XYZ file of C-alpha atoms in Angstrom:
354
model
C 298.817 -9.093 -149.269
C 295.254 -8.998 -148.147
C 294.334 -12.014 -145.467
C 291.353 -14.395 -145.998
C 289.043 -14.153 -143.609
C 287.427 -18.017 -142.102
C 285.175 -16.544 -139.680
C 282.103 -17.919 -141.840
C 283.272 -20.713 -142.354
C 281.598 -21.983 -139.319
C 278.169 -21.020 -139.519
C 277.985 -22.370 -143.342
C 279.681 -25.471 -142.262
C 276.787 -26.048 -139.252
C 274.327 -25.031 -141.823
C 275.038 -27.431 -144.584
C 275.274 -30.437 -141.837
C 271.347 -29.296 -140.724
C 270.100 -29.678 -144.449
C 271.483 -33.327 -144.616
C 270.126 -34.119 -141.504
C 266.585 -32.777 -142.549
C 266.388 -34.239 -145.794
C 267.586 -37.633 -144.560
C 264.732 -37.486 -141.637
C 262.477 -36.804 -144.779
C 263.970 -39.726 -146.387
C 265.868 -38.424 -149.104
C 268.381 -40.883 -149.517
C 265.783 -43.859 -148.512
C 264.314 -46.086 -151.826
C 260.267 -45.293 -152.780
C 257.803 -47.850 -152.321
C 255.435 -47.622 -156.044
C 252.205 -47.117 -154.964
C 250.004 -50.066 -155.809
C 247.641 -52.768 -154.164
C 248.903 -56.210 -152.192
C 247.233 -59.132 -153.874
C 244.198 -60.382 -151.555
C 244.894 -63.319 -149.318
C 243.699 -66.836 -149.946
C 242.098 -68.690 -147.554
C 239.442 -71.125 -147.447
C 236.163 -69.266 -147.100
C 234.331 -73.279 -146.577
C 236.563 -72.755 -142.970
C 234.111 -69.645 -142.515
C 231.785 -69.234 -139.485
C 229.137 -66.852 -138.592
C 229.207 -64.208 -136.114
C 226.103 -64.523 -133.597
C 224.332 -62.838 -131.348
C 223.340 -64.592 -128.229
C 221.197 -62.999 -125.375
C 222.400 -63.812 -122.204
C 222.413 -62.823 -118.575
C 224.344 -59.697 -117.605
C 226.035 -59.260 -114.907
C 227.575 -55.930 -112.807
C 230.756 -56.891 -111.388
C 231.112 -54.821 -107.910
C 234.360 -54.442 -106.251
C 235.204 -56.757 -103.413
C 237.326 -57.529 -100.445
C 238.243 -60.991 -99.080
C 237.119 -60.892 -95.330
C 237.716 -63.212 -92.708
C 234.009 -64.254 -90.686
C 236.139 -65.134 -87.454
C 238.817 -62.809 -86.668
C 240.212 -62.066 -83.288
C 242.147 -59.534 -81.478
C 244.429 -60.630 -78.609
C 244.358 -58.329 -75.722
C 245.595 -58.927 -72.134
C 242.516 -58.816 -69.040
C 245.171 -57.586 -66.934
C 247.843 -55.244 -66.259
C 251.214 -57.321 -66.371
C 254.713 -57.008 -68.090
C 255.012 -59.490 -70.818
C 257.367 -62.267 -69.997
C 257.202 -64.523 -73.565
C 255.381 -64.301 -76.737
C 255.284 -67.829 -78.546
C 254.474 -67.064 -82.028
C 254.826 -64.576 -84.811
C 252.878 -62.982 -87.866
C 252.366 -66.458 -90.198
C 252.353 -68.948 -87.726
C 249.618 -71.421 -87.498
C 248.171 -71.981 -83.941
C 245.395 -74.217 -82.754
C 242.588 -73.519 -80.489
C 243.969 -73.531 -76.632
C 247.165 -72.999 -77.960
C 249.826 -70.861 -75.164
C 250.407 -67.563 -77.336
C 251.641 -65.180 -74.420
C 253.301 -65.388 -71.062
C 252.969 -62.938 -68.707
C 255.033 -62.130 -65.247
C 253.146 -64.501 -62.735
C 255.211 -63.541 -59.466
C 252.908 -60.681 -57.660
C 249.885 -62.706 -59.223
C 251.686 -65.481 -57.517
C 252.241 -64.048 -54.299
C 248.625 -63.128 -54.189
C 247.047 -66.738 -54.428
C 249.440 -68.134 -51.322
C 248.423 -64.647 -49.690
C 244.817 -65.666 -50.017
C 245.383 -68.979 -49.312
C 247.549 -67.710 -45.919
C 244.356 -66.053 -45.026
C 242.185 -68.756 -45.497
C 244.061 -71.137 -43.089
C 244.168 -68.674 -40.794
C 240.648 -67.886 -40.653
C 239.548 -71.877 -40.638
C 241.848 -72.263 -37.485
C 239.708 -69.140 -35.748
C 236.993 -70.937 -37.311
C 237.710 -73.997 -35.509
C 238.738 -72.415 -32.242
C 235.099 -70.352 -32.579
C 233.385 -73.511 -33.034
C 234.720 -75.349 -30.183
C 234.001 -72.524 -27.609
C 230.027 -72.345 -29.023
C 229.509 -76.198 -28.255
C 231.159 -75.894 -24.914
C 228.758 -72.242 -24.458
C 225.998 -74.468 -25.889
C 226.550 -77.218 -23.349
C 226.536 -74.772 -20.437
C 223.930 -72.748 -21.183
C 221.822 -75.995 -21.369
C 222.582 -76.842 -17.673
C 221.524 -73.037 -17.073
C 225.370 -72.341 -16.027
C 225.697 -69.658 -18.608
C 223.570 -66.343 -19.763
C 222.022 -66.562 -23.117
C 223.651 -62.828 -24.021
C 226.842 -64.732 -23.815
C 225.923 -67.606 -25.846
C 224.603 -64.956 -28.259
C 228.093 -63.287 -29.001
C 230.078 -66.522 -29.292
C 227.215 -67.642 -31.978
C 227.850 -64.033 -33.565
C 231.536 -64.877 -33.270
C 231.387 -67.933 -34.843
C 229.045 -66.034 -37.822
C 231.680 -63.382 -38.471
C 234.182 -66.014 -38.678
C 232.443 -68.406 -41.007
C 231.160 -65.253 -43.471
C 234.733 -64.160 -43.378
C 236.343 -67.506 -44.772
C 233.769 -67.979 -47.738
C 234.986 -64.031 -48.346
C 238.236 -65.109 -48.152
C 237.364 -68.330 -50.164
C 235.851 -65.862 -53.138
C 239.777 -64.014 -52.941
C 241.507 -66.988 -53.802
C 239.587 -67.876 -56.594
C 240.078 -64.442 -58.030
C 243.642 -64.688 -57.590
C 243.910 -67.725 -59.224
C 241.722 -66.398 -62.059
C 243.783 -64.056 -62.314
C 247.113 -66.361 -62.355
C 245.289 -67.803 -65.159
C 245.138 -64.768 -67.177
C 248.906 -64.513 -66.892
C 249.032 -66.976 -69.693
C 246.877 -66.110 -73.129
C 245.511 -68.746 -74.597
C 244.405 -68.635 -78.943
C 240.556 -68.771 -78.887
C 240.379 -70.688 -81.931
C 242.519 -72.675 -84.719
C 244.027 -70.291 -87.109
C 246.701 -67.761 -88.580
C 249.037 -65.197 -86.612
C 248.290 -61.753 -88.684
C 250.293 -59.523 -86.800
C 252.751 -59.121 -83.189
C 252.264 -55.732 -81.214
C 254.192 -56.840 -78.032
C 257.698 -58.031 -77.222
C 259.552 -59.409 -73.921
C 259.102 -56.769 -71.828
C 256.368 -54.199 -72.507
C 253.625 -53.541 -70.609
C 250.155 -55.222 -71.385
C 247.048 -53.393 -70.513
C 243.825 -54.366 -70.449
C 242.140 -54.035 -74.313
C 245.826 -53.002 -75.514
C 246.221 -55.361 -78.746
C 248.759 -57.849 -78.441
C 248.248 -60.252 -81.289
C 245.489 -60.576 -84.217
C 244.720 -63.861 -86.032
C 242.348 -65.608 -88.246
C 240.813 -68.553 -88.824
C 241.606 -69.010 -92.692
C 239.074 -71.156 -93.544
C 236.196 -68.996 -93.024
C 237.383 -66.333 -95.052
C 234.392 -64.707 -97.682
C 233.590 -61.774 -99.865
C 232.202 -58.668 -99.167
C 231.143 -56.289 -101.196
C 228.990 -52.673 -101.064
C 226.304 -53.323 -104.021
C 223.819 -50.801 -105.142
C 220.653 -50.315 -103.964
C 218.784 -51.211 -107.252
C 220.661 -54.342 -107.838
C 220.858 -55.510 -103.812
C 217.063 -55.629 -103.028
C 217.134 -58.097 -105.950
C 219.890 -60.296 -104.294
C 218.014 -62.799 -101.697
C 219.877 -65.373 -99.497
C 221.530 -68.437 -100.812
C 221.978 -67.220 -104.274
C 224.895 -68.166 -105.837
C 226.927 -66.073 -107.468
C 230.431 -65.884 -109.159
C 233.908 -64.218 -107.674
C 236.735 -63.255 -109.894
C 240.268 -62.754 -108.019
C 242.274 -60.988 -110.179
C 245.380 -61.141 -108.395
C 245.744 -65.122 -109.136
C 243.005 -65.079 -111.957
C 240.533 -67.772 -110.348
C 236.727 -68.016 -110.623
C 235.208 -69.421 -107.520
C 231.839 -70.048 -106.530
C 230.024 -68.040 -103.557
C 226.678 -68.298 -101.916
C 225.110 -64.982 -100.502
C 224.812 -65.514 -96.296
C 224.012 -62.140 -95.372
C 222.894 -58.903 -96.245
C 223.074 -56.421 -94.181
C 219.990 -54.757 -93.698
C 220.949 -51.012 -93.385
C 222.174 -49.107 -96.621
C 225.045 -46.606 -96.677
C 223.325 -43.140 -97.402
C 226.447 -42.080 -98.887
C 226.983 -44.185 -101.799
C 223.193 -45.419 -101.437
C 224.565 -49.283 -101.854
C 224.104 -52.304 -99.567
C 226.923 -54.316 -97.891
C 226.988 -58.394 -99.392
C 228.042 -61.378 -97.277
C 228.813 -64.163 -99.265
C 230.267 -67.328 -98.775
C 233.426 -68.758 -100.493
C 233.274 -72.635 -101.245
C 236.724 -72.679 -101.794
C 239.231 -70.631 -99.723
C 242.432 -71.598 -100.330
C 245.375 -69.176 -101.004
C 242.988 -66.390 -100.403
C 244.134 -63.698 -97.833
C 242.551 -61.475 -96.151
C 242.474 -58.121 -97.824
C 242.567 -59.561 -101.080
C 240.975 -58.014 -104.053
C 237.685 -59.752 -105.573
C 235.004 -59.056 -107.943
C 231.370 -59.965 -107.266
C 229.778 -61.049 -110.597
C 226.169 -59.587 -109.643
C 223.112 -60.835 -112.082
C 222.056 -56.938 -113.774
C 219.198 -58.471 -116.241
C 220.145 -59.529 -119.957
C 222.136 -58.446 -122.478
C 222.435 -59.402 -126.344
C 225.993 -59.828 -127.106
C 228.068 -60.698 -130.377
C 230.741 -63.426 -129.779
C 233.203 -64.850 -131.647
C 236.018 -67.555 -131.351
C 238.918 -65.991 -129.142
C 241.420 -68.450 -131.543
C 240.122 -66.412 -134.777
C 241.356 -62.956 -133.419
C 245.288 -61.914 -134.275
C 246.776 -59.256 -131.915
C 249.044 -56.792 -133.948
C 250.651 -54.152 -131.421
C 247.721 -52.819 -129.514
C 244.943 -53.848 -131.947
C 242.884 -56.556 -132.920
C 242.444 -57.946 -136.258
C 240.061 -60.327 -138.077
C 239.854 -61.651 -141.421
C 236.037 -61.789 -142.989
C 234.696 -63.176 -146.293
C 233.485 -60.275 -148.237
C 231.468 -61.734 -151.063
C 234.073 -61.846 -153.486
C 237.257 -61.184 -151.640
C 238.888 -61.145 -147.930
C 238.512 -58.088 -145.466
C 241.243 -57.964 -143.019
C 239.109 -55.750 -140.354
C 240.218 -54.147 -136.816
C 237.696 -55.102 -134.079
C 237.356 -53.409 -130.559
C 237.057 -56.805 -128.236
C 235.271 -56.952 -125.120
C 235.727 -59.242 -121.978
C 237.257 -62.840 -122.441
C 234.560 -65.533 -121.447
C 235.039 -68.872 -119.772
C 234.550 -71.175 -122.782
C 237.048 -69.854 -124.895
C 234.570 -66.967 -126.463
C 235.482 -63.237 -127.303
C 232.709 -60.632 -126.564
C 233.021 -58.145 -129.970
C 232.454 -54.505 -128.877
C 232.218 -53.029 -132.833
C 233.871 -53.992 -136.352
C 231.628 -56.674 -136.943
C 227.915 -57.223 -137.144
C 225.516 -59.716 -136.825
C 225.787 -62.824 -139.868
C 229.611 -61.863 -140.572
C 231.662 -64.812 -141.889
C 234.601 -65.425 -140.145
C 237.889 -66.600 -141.265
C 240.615 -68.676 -139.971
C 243.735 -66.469 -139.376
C 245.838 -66.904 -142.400
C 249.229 -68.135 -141.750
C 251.091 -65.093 -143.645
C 249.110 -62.405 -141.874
């Protein structure tokens, strides 16, 4: 008896499972939606308002920094091993406030070296002194020779230049001493450490940096065409995206080179209000560019479906439902319209099944 071969059984089995799985991807076994029209939405057309077109200024916003005016690096006038540092990055600090400590012993030694020197010279001094009023005396009564009288006055001389040299020692060593301990220059904000216990502190090597955080501003490279119009005491407007705030800023400074490179000028302006702004921080400089006519509508009267933007407008007889391209957001509650609607448009509320 002849034996039924299965071997395509396989393929023909694989085969029939792709056409289901293509036909129900086509939506085969899915119901049909009739084609047809949705009835038009009702809504009050009397709640209609008019989309205008205002001229207003225009403004260029230029990409910022928030600067700090005083800012100070913390460097050591002498070569010394650091002993203590005070503070870390974050710490507030006031002006005279001990930061660093460093080791005071051979500066130490110095000033009572100096000082050794100087009572030793004063008792020469003193010794000198005595022996050119008794010469003095003498050589009045003609019992001594004026060349002698000479080199105990030049004596005397060498002795008294030497202490005010000696004098000049001790207050460098003490200076010095004094530089053993650094000092903050002003009230303000540890930014960053760069020594520990231990290293070595070199003149002009950085230590610490700080900042005083209240006279932080923005700075900004503007170009040329739009700088030269900026003058001194204007006031302009600052957007910080990172915490979304408007603040007010006053120009204080422009600097009066450009950069050939990107032909722009670099802005100094002043912040009026500087809290929780950092140094670093990213700003934009709202900068006055001339006039523009704009078309604005009521943000409220805009729905948001996915990624798009959809308004509702009374079409004579019946309601458009029509996708807009918006623009920037303004401050009183105002949507700038890029395109989808024109000049005179009536507006409708948003209708609650939308």
């Amino acid at each position: 008896m002849k034996k039924v071969s299965f071997k395509w059984l396989a393929p023909l089995a694989s085969i029939a499972v792709l056409m289901l799985m293509v036909g129900w991807m086509a939506g085969l076994f899915t119901d049909k939606i009739t084609p047809g029209t949705t009835p038009i939405l009702k809504v009050d057309s009397s709640q209609a308002i008019a989309v205008v077109k205002l001229d207003q200024p225009s403004f260029e916003p230029a990409p910022a920094s928030i600067q700090a005016k005083q800012a100070s690096v913390i460097s050591s006038r002498i070569l010394a091993r650091v002993d203590k540092v005070h503070v870390r990055a974050g710490e507030i600090v006031k002006q005279g406030q001990l930061l660093i400590e460093l080791e005071q012993d051979d500066l130490k030694a110095r000033v009572m070296q100096a000082k050794a020197q100087v009572r030793s010279v004063k008792a020469r001094l003193k010794e000198a002194q005595q022996a050119l009023i008794r010469a003095q005396e003498l050589n009045a009564k003609g019992l001594l020779a004026n060349a002698d009288l000479e080199k105990l006055q030049a004596n005397y001389d060498a002795l008294a230049a030497s202490l005010s040299t000696i004098n000049q020692s001790v207050l460098e060593s003490e200076s010095a001493l004094g530089f053993a301990q650094i000092r903050s220059p002003m009230n303000g904000i540890i930014v960053d450490r760069f020594a520990e216990p231990g290293s070595i502190a070199q003149p002009g090597k950085q230590l610490l940096s700080l900042y005083n955080p209240e006279s932080v501003r923005v700075e900004a490279n503007i170009r040329e065409k739009l700088a030269l119009s900026l003058t001194l005491g204007q006031k302009l407007r600052v957007l910080i995206p990172a915490t979304e705030q408007w603040l007010d800023a006053e120009i204080e400074e422009r600097v009066p080179a450009g950069n050939p490179g990107s032909r722009s000028f670099l802005i100094k302006s002043r912040l009026y209000q500087t809290q929780g702004l950092l140094p670093g921080m990213y700003a934009r400089l709202m900068v006055p560019s001339g006039t523009e006519s704009v078309l604005l509508i009521p943000e409220g009267r805009v729905a948001r479906v996915g990624q798009l933007d959809v308004v509702w407008v009374a079409n004579h007889d019946h309601i458009e439902r029509r996708f807009i391209r918006a623009g920037k957001k303004h401050e009183n509650g105002l949507l700038e319209v890029v395109s989808g609607l024109k000049e005179g448009d009536m507006l409708l509320p948003i209708p609650i099944d939308n």
